[in-house]
PDB file of C-alpha atoms in Angstrom:
ATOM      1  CA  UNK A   7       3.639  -7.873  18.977  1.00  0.00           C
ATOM      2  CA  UNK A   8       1.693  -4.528  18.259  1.00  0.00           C
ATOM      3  CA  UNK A   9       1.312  -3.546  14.670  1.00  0.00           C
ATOM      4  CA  UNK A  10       1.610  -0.125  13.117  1.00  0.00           C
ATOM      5  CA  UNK A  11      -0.295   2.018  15.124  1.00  0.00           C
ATOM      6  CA  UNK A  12      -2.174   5.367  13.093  1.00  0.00           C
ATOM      7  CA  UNK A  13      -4.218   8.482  15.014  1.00  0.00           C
ATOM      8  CA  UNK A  14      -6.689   9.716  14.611  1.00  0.00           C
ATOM      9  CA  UNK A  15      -8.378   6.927  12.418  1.00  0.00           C
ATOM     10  CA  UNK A  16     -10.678  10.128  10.780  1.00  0.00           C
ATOM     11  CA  UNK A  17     -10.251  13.489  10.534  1.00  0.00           C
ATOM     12  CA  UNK A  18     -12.656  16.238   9.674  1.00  0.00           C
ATOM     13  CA  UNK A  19     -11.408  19.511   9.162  1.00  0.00           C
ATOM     14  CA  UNK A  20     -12.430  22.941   7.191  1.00  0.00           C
ATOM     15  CA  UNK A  21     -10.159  23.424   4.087  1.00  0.00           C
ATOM     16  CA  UNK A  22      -7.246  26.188   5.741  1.00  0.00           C
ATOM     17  CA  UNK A  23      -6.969  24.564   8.742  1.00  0.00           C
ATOM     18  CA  UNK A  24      -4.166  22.103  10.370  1.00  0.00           C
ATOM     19  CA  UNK A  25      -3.868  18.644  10.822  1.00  0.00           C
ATOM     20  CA  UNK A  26      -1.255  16.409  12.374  1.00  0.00           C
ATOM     21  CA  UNK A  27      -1.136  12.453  11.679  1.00  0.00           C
ATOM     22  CA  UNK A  28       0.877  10.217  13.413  1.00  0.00           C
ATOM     23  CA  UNK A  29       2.136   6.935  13.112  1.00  0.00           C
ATOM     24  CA  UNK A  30       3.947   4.307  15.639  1.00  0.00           C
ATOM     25  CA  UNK A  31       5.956   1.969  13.640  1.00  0.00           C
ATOM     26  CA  UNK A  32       6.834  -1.736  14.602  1.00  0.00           C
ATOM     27  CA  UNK A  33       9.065  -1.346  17.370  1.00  0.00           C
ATOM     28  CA  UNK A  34      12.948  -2.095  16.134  1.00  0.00           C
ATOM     29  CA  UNK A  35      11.644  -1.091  12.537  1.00  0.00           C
ATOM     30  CA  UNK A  36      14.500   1.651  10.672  1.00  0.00           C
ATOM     31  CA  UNK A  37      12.308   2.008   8.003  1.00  0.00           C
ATOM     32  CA  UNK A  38       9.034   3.963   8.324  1.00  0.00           C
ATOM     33  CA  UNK A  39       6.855   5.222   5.013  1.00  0.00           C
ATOM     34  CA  UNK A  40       3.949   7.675   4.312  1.00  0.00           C
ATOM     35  CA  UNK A  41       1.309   6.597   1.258  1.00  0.00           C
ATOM     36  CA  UNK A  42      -1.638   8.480   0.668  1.00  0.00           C
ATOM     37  CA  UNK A  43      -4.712   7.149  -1.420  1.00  0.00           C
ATOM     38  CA  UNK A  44      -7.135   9.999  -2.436  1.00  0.00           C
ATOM     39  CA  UNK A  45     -10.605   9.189  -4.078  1.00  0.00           C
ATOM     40  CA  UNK A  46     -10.773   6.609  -6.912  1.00  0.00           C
ATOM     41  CA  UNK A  47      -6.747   6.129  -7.190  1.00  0.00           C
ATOM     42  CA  UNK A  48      -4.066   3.706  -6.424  1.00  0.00           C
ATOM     43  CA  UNK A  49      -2.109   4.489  -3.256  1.00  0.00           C
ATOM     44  CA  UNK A  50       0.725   6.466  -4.108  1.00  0.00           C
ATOM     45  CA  UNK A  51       3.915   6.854  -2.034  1.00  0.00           C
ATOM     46  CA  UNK A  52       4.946  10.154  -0.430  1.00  0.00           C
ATOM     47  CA  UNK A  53       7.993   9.689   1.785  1.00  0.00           C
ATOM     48  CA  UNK A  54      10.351   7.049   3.471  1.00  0.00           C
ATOM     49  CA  UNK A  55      12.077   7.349   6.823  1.00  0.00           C
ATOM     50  CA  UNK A  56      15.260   5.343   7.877  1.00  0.00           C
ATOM     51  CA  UNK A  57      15.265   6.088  11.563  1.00  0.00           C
ATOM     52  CA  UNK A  58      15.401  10.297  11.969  1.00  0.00           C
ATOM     53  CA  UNK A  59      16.615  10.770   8.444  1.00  0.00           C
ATOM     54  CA  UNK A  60      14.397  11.806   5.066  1.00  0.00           C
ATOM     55  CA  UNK A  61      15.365   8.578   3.104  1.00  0.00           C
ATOM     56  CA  UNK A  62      13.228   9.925  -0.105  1.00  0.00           C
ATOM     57  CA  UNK A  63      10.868  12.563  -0.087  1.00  0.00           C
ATOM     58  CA  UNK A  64      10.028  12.434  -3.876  1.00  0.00           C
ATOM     59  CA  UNK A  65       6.272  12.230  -3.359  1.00  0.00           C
ATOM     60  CA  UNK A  66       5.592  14.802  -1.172  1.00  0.00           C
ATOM     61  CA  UNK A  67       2.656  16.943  -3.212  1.00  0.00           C
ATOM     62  CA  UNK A  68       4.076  20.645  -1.782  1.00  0.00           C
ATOM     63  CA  UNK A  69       5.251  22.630   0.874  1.00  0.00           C
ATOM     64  CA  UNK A  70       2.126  22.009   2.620  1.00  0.00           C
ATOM     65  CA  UNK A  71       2.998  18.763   4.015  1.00  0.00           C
ATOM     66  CA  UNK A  72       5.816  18.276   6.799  1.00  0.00           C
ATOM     67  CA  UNK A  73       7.059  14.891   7.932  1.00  0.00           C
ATOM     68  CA  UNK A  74       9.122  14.392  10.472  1.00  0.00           C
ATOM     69  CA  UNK A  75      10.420  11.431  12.843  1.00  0.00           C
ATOM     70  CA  UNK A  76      11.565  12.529  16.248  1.00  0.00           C
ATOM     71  CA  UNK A  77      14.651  10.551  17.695  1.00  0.00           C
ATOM     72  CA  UNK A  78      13.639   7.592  14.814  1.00  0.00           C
ATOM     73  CA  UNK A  79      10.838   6.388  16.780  1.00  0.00           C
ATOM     74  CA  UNK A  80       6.838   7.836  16.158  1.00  0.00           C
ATOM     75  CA  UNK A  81       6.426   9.798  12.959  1.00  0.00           C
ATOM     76  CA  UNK A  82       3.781  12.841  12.078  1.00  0.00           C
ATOM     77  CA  UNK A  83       2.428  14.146   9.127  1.00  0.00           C
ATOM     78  CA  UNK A  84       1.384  17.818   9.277  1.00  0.00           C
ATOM     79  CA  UNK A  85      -0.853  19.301   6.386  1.00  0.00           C
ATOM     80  CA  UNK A  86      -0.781  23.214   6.769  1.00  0.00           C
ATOM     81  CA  UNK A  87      -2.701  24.330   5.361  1.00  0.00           C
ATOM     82  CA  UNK A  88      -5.336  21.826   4.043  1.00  0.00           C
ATOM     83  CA  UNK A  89      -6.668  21.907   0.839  1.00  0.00           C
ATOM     84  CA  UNK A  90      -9.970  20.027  -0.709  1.00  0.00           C
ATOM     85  CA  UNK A  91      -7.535  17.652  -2.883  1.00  0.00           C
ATOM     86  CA  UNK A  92      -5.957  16.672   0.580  1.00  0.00           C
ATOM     87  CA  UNK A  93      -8.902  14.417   1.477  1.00  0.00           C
ATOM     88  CA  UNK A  94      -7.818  10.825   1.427  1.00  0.00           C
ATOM     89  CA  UNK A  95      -6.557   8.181   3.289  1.00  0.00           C
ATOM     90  CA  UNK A  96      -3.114   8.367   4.546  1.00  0.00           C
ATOM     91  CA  UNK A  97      -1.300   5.248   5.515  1.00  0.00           C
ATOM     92  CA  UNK A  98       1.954   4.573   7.097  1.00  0.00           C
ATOM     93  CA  UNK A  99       4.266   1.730   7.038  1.00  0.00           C
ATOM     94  CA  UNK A 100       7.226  -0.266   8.492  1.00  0.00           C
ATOM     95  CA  UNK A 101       9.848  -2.451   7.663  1.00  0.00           C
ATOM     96  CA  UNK A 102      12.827  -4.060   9.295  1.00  0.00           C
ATOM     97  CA  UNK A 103      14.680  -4.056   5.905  1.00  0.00           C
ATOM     98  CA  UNK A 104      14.686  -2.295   2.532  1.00  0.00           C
ATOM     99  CA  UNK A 105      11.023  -2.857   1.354  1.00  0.00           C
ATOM    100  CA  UNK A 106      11.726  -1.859  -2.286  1.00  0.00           C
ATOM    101  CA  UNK A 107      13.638  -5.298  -2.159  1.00  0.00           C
ATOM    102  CA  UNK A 108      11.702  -8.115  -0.183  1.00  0.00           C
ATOM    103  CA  UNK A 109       8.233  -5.930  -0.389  1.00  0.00           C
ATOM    104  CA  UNK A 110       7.904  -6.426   3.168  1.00  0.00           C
ATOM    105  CA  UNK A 111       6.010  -3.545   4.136  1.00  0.00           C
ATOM    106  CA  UNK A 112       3.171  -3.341   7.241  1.00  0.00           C
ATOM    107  CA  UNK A 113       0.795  -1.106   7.050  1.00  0.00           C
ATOM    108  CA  UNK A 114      -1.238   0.435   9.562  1.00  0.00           C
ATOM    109  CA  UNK A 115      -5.401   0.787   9.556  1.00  0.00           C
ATOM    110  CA  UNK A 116      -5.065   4.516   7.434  1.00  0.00           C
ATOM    111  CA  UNK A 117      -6.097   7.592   9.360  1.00  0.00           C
ATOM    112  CA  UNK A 118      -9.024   9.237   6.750  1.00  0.00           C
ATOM    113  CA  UNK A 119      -8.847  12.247   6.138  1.00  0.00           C
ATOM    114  CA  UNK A 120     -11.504  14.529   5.049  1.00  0.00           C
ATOM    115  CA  UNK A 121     -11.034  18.473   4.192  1.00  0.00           C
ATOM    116  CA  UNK A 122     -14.233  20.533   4.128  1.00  0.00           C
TER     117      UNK A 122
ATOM    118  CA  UNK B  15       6.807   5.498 -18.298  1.00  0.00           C
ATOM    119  CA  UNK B  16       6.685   2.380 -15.968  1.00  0.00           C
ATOM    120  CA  UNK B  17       3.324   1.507 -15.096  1.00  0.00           C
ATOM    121  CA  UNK B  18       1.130  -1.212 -12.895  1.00  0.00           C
ATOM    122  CA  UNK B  19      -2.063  -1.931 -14.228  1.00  0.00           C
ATOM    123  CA  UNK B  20      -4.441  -4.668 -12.458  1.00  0.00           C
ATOM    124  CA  UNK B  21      -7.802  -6.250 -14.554  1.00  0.00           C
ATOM    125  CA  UNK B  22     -10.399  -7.013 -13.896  1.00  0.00           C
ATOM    126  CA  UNK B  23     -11.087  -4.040 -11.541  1.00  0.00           C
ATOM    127  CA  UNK B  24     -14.021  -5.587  -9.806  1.00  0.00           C
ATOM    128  CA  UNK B  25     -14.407  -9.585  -9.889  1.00  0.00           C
ATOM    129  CA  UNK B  26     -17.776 -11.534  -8.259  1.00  0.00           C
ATOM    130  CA  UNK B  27     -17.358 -15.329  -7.616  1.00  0.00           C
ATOM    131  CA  UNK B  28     -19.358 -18.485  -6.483  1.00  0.00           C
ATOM    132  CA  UNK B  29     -17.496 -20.556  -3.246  1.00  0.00           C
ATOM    133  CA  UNK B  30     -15.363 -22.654  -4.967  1.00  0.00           C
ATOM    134  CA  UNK B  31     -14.968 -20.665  -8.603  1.00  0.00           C
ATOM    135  CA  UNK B  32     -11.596 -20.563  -9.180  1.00  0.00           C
ATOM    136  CA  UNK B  33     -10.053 -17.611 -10.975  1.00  0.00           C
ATOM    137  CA  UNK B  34      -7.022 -15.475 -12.266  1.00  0.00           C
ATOM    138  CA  UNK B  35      -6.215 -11.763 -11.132  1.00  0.00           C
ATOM    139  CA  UNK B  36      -4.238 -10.070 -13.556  1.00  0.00           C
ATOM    140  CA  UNK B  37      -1.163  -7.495 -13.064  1.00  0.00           C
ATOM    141  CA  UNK B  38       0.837  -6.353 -16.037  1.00  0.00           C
ATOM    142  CA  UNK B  39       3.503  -4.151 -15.875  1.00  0.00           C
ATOM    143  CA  UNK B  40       5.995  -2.914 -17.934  1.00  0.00           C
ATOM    144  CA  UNK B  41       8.913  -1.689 -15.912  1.00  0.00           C
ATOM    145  CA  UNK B  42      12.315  -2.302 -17.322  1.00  0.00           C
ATOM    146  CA  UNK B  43      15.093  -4.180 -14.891  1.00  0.00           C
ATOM    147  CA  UNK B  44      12.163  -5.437 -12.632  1.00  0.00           C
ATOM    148  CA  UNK B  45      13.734  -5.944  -8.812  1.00  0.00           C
ATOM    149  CA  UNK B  46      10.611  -7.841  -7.569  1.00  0.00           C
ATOM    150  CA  UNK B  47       6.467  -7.839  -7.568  1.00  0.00           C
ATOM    151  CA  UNK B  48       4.990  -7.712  -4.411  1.00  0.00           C
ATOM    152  CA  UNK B  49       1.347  -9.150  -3.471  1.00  0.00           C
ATOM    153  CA  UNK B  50      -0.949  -7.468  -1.058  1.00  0.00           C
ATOM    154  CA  UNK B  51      -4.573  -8.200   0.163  1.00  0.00           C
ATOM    155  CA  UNK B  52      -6.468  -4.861   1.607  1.00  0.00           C
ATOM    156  CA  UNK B  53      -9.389  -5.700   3.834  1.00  0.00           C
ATOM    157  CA  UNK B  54     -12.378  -2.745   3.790  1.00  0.00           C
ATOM    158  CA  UNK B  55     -10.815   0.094   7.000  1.00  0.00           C
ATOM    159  CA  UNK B  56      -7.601  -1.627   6.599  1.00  0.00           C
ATOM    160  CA  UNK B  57      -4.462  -1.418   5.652  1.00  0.00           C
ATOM    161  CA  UNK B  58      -2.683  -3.591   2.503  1.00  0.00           C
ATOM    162  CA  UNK B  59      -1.244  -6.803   3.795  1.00  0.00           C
ATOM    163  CA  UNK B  60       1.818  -8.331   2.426  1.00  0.00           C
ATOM    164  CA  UNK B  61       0.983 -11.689   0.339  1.00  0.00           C
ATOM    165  CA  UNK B  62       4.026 -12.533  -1.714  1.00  0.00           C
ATOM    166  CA  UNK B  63       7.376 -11.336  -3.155  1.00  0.00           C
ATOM    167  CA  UNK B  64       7.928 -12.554  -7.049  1.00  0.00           C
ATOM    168  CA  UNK B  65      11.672 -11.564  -8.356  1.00  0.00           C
ATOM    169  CA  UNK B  66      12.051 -13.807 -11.754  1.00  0.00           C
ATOM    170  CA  UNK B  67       9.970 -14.947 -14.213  1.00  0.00           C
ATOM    171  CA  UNK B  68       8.810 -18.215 -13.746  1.00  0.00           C
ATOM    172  CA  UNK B  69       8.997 -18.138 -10.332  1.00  0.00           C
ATOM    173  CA  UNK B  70       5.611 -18.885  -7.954  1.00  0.00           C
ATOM    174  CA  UNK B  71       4.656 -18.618  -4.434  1.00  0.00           C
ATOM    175  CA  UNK B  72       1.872 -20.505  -2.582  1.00  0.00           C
ATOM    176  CA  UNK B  73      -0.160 -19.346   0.143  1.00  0.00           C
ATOM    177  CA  UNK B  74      -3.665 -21.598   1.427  1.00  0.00           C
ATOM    178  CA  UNK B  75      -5.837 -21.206  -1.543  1.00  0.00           C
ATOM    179  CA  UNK B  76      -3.313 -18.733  -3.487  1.00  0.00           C
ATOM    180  CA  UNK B  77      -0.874 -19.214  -5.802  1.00  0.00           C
ATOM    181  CA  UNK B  78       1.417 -16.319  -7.407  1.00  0.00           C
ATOM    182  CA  UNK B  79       3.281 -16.646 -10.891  1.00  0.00           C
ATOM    183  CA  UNK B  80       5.839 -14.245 -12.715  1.00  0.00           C
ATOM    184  CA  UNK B  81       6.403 -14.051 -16.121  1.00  0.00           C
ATOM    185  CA  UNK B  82       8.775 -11.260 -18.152  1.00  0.00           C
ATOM    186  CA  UNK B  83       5.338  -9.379 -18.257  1.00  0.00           C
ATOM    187  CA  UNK B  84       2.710 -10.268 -15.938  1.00  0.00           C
ATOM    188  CA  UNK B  85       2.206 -11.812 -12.703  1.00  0.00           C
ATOM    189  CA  UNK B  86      -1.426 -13.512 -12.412  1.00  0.00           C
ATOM    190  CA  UNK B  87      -2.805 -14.316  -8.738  1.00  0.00           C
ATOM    191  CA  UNK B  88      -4.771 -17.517  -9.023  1.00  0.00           C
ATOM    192  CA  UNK B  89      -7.623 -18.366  -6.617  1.00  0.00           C
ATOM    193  CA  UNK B  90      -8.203 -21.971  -6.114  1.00  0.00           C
ATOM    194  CA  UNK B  91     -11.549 -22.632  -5.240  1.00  0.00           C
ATOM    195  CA  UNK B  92     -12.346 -19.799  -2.993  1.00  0.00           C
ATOM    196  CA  UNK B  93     -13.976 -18.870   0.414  1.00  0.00           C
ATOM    197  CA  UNK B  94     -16.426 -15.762   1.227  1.00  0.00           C
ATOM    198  CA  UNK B  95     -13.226 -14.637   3.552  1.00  0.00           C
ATOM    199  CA  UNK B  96     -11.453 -14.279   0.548  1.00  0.00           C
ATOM    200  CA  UNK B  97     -12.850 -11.246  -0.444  1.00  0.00           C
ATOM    201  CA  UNK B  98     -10.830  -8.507  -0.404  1.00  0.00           C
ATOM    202  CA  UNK B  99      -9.164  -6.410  -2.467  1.00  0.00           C
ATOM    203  CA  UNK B 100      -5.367  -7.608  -3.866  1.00  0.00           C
ATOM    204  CA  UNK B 101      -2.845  -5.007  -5.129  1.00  0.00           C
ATOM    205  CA  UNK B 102       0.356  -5.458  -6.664  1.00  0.00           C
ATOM    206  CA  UNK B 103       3.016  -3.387  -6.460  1.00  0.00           C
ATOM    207  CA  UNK B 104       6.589  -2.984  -7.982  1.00  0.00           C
ATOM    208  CA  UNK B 105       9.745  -1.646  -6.500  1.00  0.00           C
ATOM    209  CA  UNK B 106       9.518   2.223  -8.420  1.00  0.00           C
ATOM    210  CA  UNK B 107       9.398   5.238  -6.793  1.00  0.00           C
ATOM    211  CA  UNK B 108       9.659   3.840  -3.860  1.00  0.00           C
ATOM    212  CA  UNK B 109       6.745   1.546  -4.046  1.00  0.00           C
ATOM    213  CA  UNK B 110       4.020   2.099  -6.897  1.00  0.00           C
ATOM    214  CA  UNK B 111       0.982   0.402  -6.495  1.00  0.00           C
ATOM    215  CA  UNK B 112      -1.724  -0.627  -8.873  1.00  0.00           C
ATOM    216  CA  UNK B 113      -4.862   0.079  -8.454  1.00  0.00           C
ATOM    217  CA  UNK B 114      -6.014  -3.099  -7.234  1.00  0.00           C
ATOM    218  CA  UNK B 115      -9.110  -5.771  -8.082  1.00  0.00           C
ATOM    219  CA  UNK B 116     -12.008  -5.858  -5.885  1.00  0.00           C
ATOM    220  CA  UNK B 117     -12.719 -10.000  -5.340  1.00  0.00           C
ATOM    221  CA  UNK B 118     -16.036 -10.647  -3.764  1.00  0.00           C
ATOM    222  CA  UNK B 119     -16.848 -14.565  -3.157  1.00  0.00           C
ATOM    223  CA  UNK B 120     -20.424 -15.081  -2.675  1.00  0.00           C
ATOM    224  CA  UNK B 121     -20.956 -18.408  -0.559  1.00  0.00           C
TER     225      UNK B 121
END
């Protein structure tokens, strides 16, 4: 069974510029969540999917940043436009069930990214 | 304020040194701990799921424990491919993480 699939693994961009992430959940997984972790902090949560609908959207830094889940399959991230404090590494995540009660999440490789 | 906070941050062993990771939180109506492992380029792993204090979970050479303020991860005499770094994580915001303990087993 694949995993949670992330692209592109690293990113280099200049700080105004656009990036897109994207993330391919287990397949028959509802649930699908975006964590960042930025330089020397814990990973920190920034939305949660269940299929096409915005579950929770609490941690989403600013306006900059667009999630969205097309037809509750594949999920992207879009940071327009990126600033320095954007570099990190952004995971995604799936679970069958609610996560916030069995903990169950599984996490994909990160995609790095790194604003110049 | 609810807060996750892992010690030591960094943790060097012999094979075979066995050893306690700590997590402390203080979070009130806790709905469950969660264990991960984080290999380097990789994303966290699920480990275990804790709900109530005094409860534990086994896994190989791991064992997890609860109690009304802590959960400790104990490492029974470890391997090299143990290193890795563990985070806990509580059911808040979503999911808040700690910040994790670095375990390095030298063979």
């Amino acid at each position: 069974e694949a995993g949670v699939t992330q692209f592109p693994s690293h990113s280099v961009i200049e700080k105004g510029q656009t990036v897109t992430l994207r993330c391919d959940p287990i397949s028959g997984h509802d649930n699908l969540y975006w964590y960042r972790r930025v330089m020397g902090k814990e990973i920190k949560f920034l939305l949660h999917f269940v299929k096409e609908s915005k579950q929770d959207e609490s941690g989403m830094p600013n306006n900059r940043f667009l999630a969205e889940r097309t037809g509750g399959t594949y999920s992207t991230l879009k940071v327009q436009p990126a600033e320095l404090e954007d570099s990190g590494v952004y995971f995604c995540a799936s679970s069958q069930g609610d996560s916030g009660r069995t903990g169950e999440l599984f996490f994909g490789e990160g995609s790095r990214l790194t604003v110049l | 304020e609810d807060q996750v906070t892992q010690s030591p941050e960094a943790l060097r062993l012999q094979e075979g040194e066995s050893s306690s990771l700590n997590c402390s939180y203080t979070v009130s109506g806790l709905r469950g701990l969660f264990w991960y492992r984080q290999d380097p380029g990789k994303g966290p792993e699920f480990l275990f799921t804790l709900y109530s204090a005094g409860e534990e979970k086994e896994k190989e050479r791991l064992k997890a424990t609860l109690t009304k303020k802590e959960s400790f991860l104990h490492i029974t005499a470890p391997k090299p491919e143990d290193s890795a770094t563990y985070l806990c994580a509580v059911p808040i915001d979503d999911m808040r993480f700690g910040a994790g303990t670095r375990l390095t087993v030298k063979p």
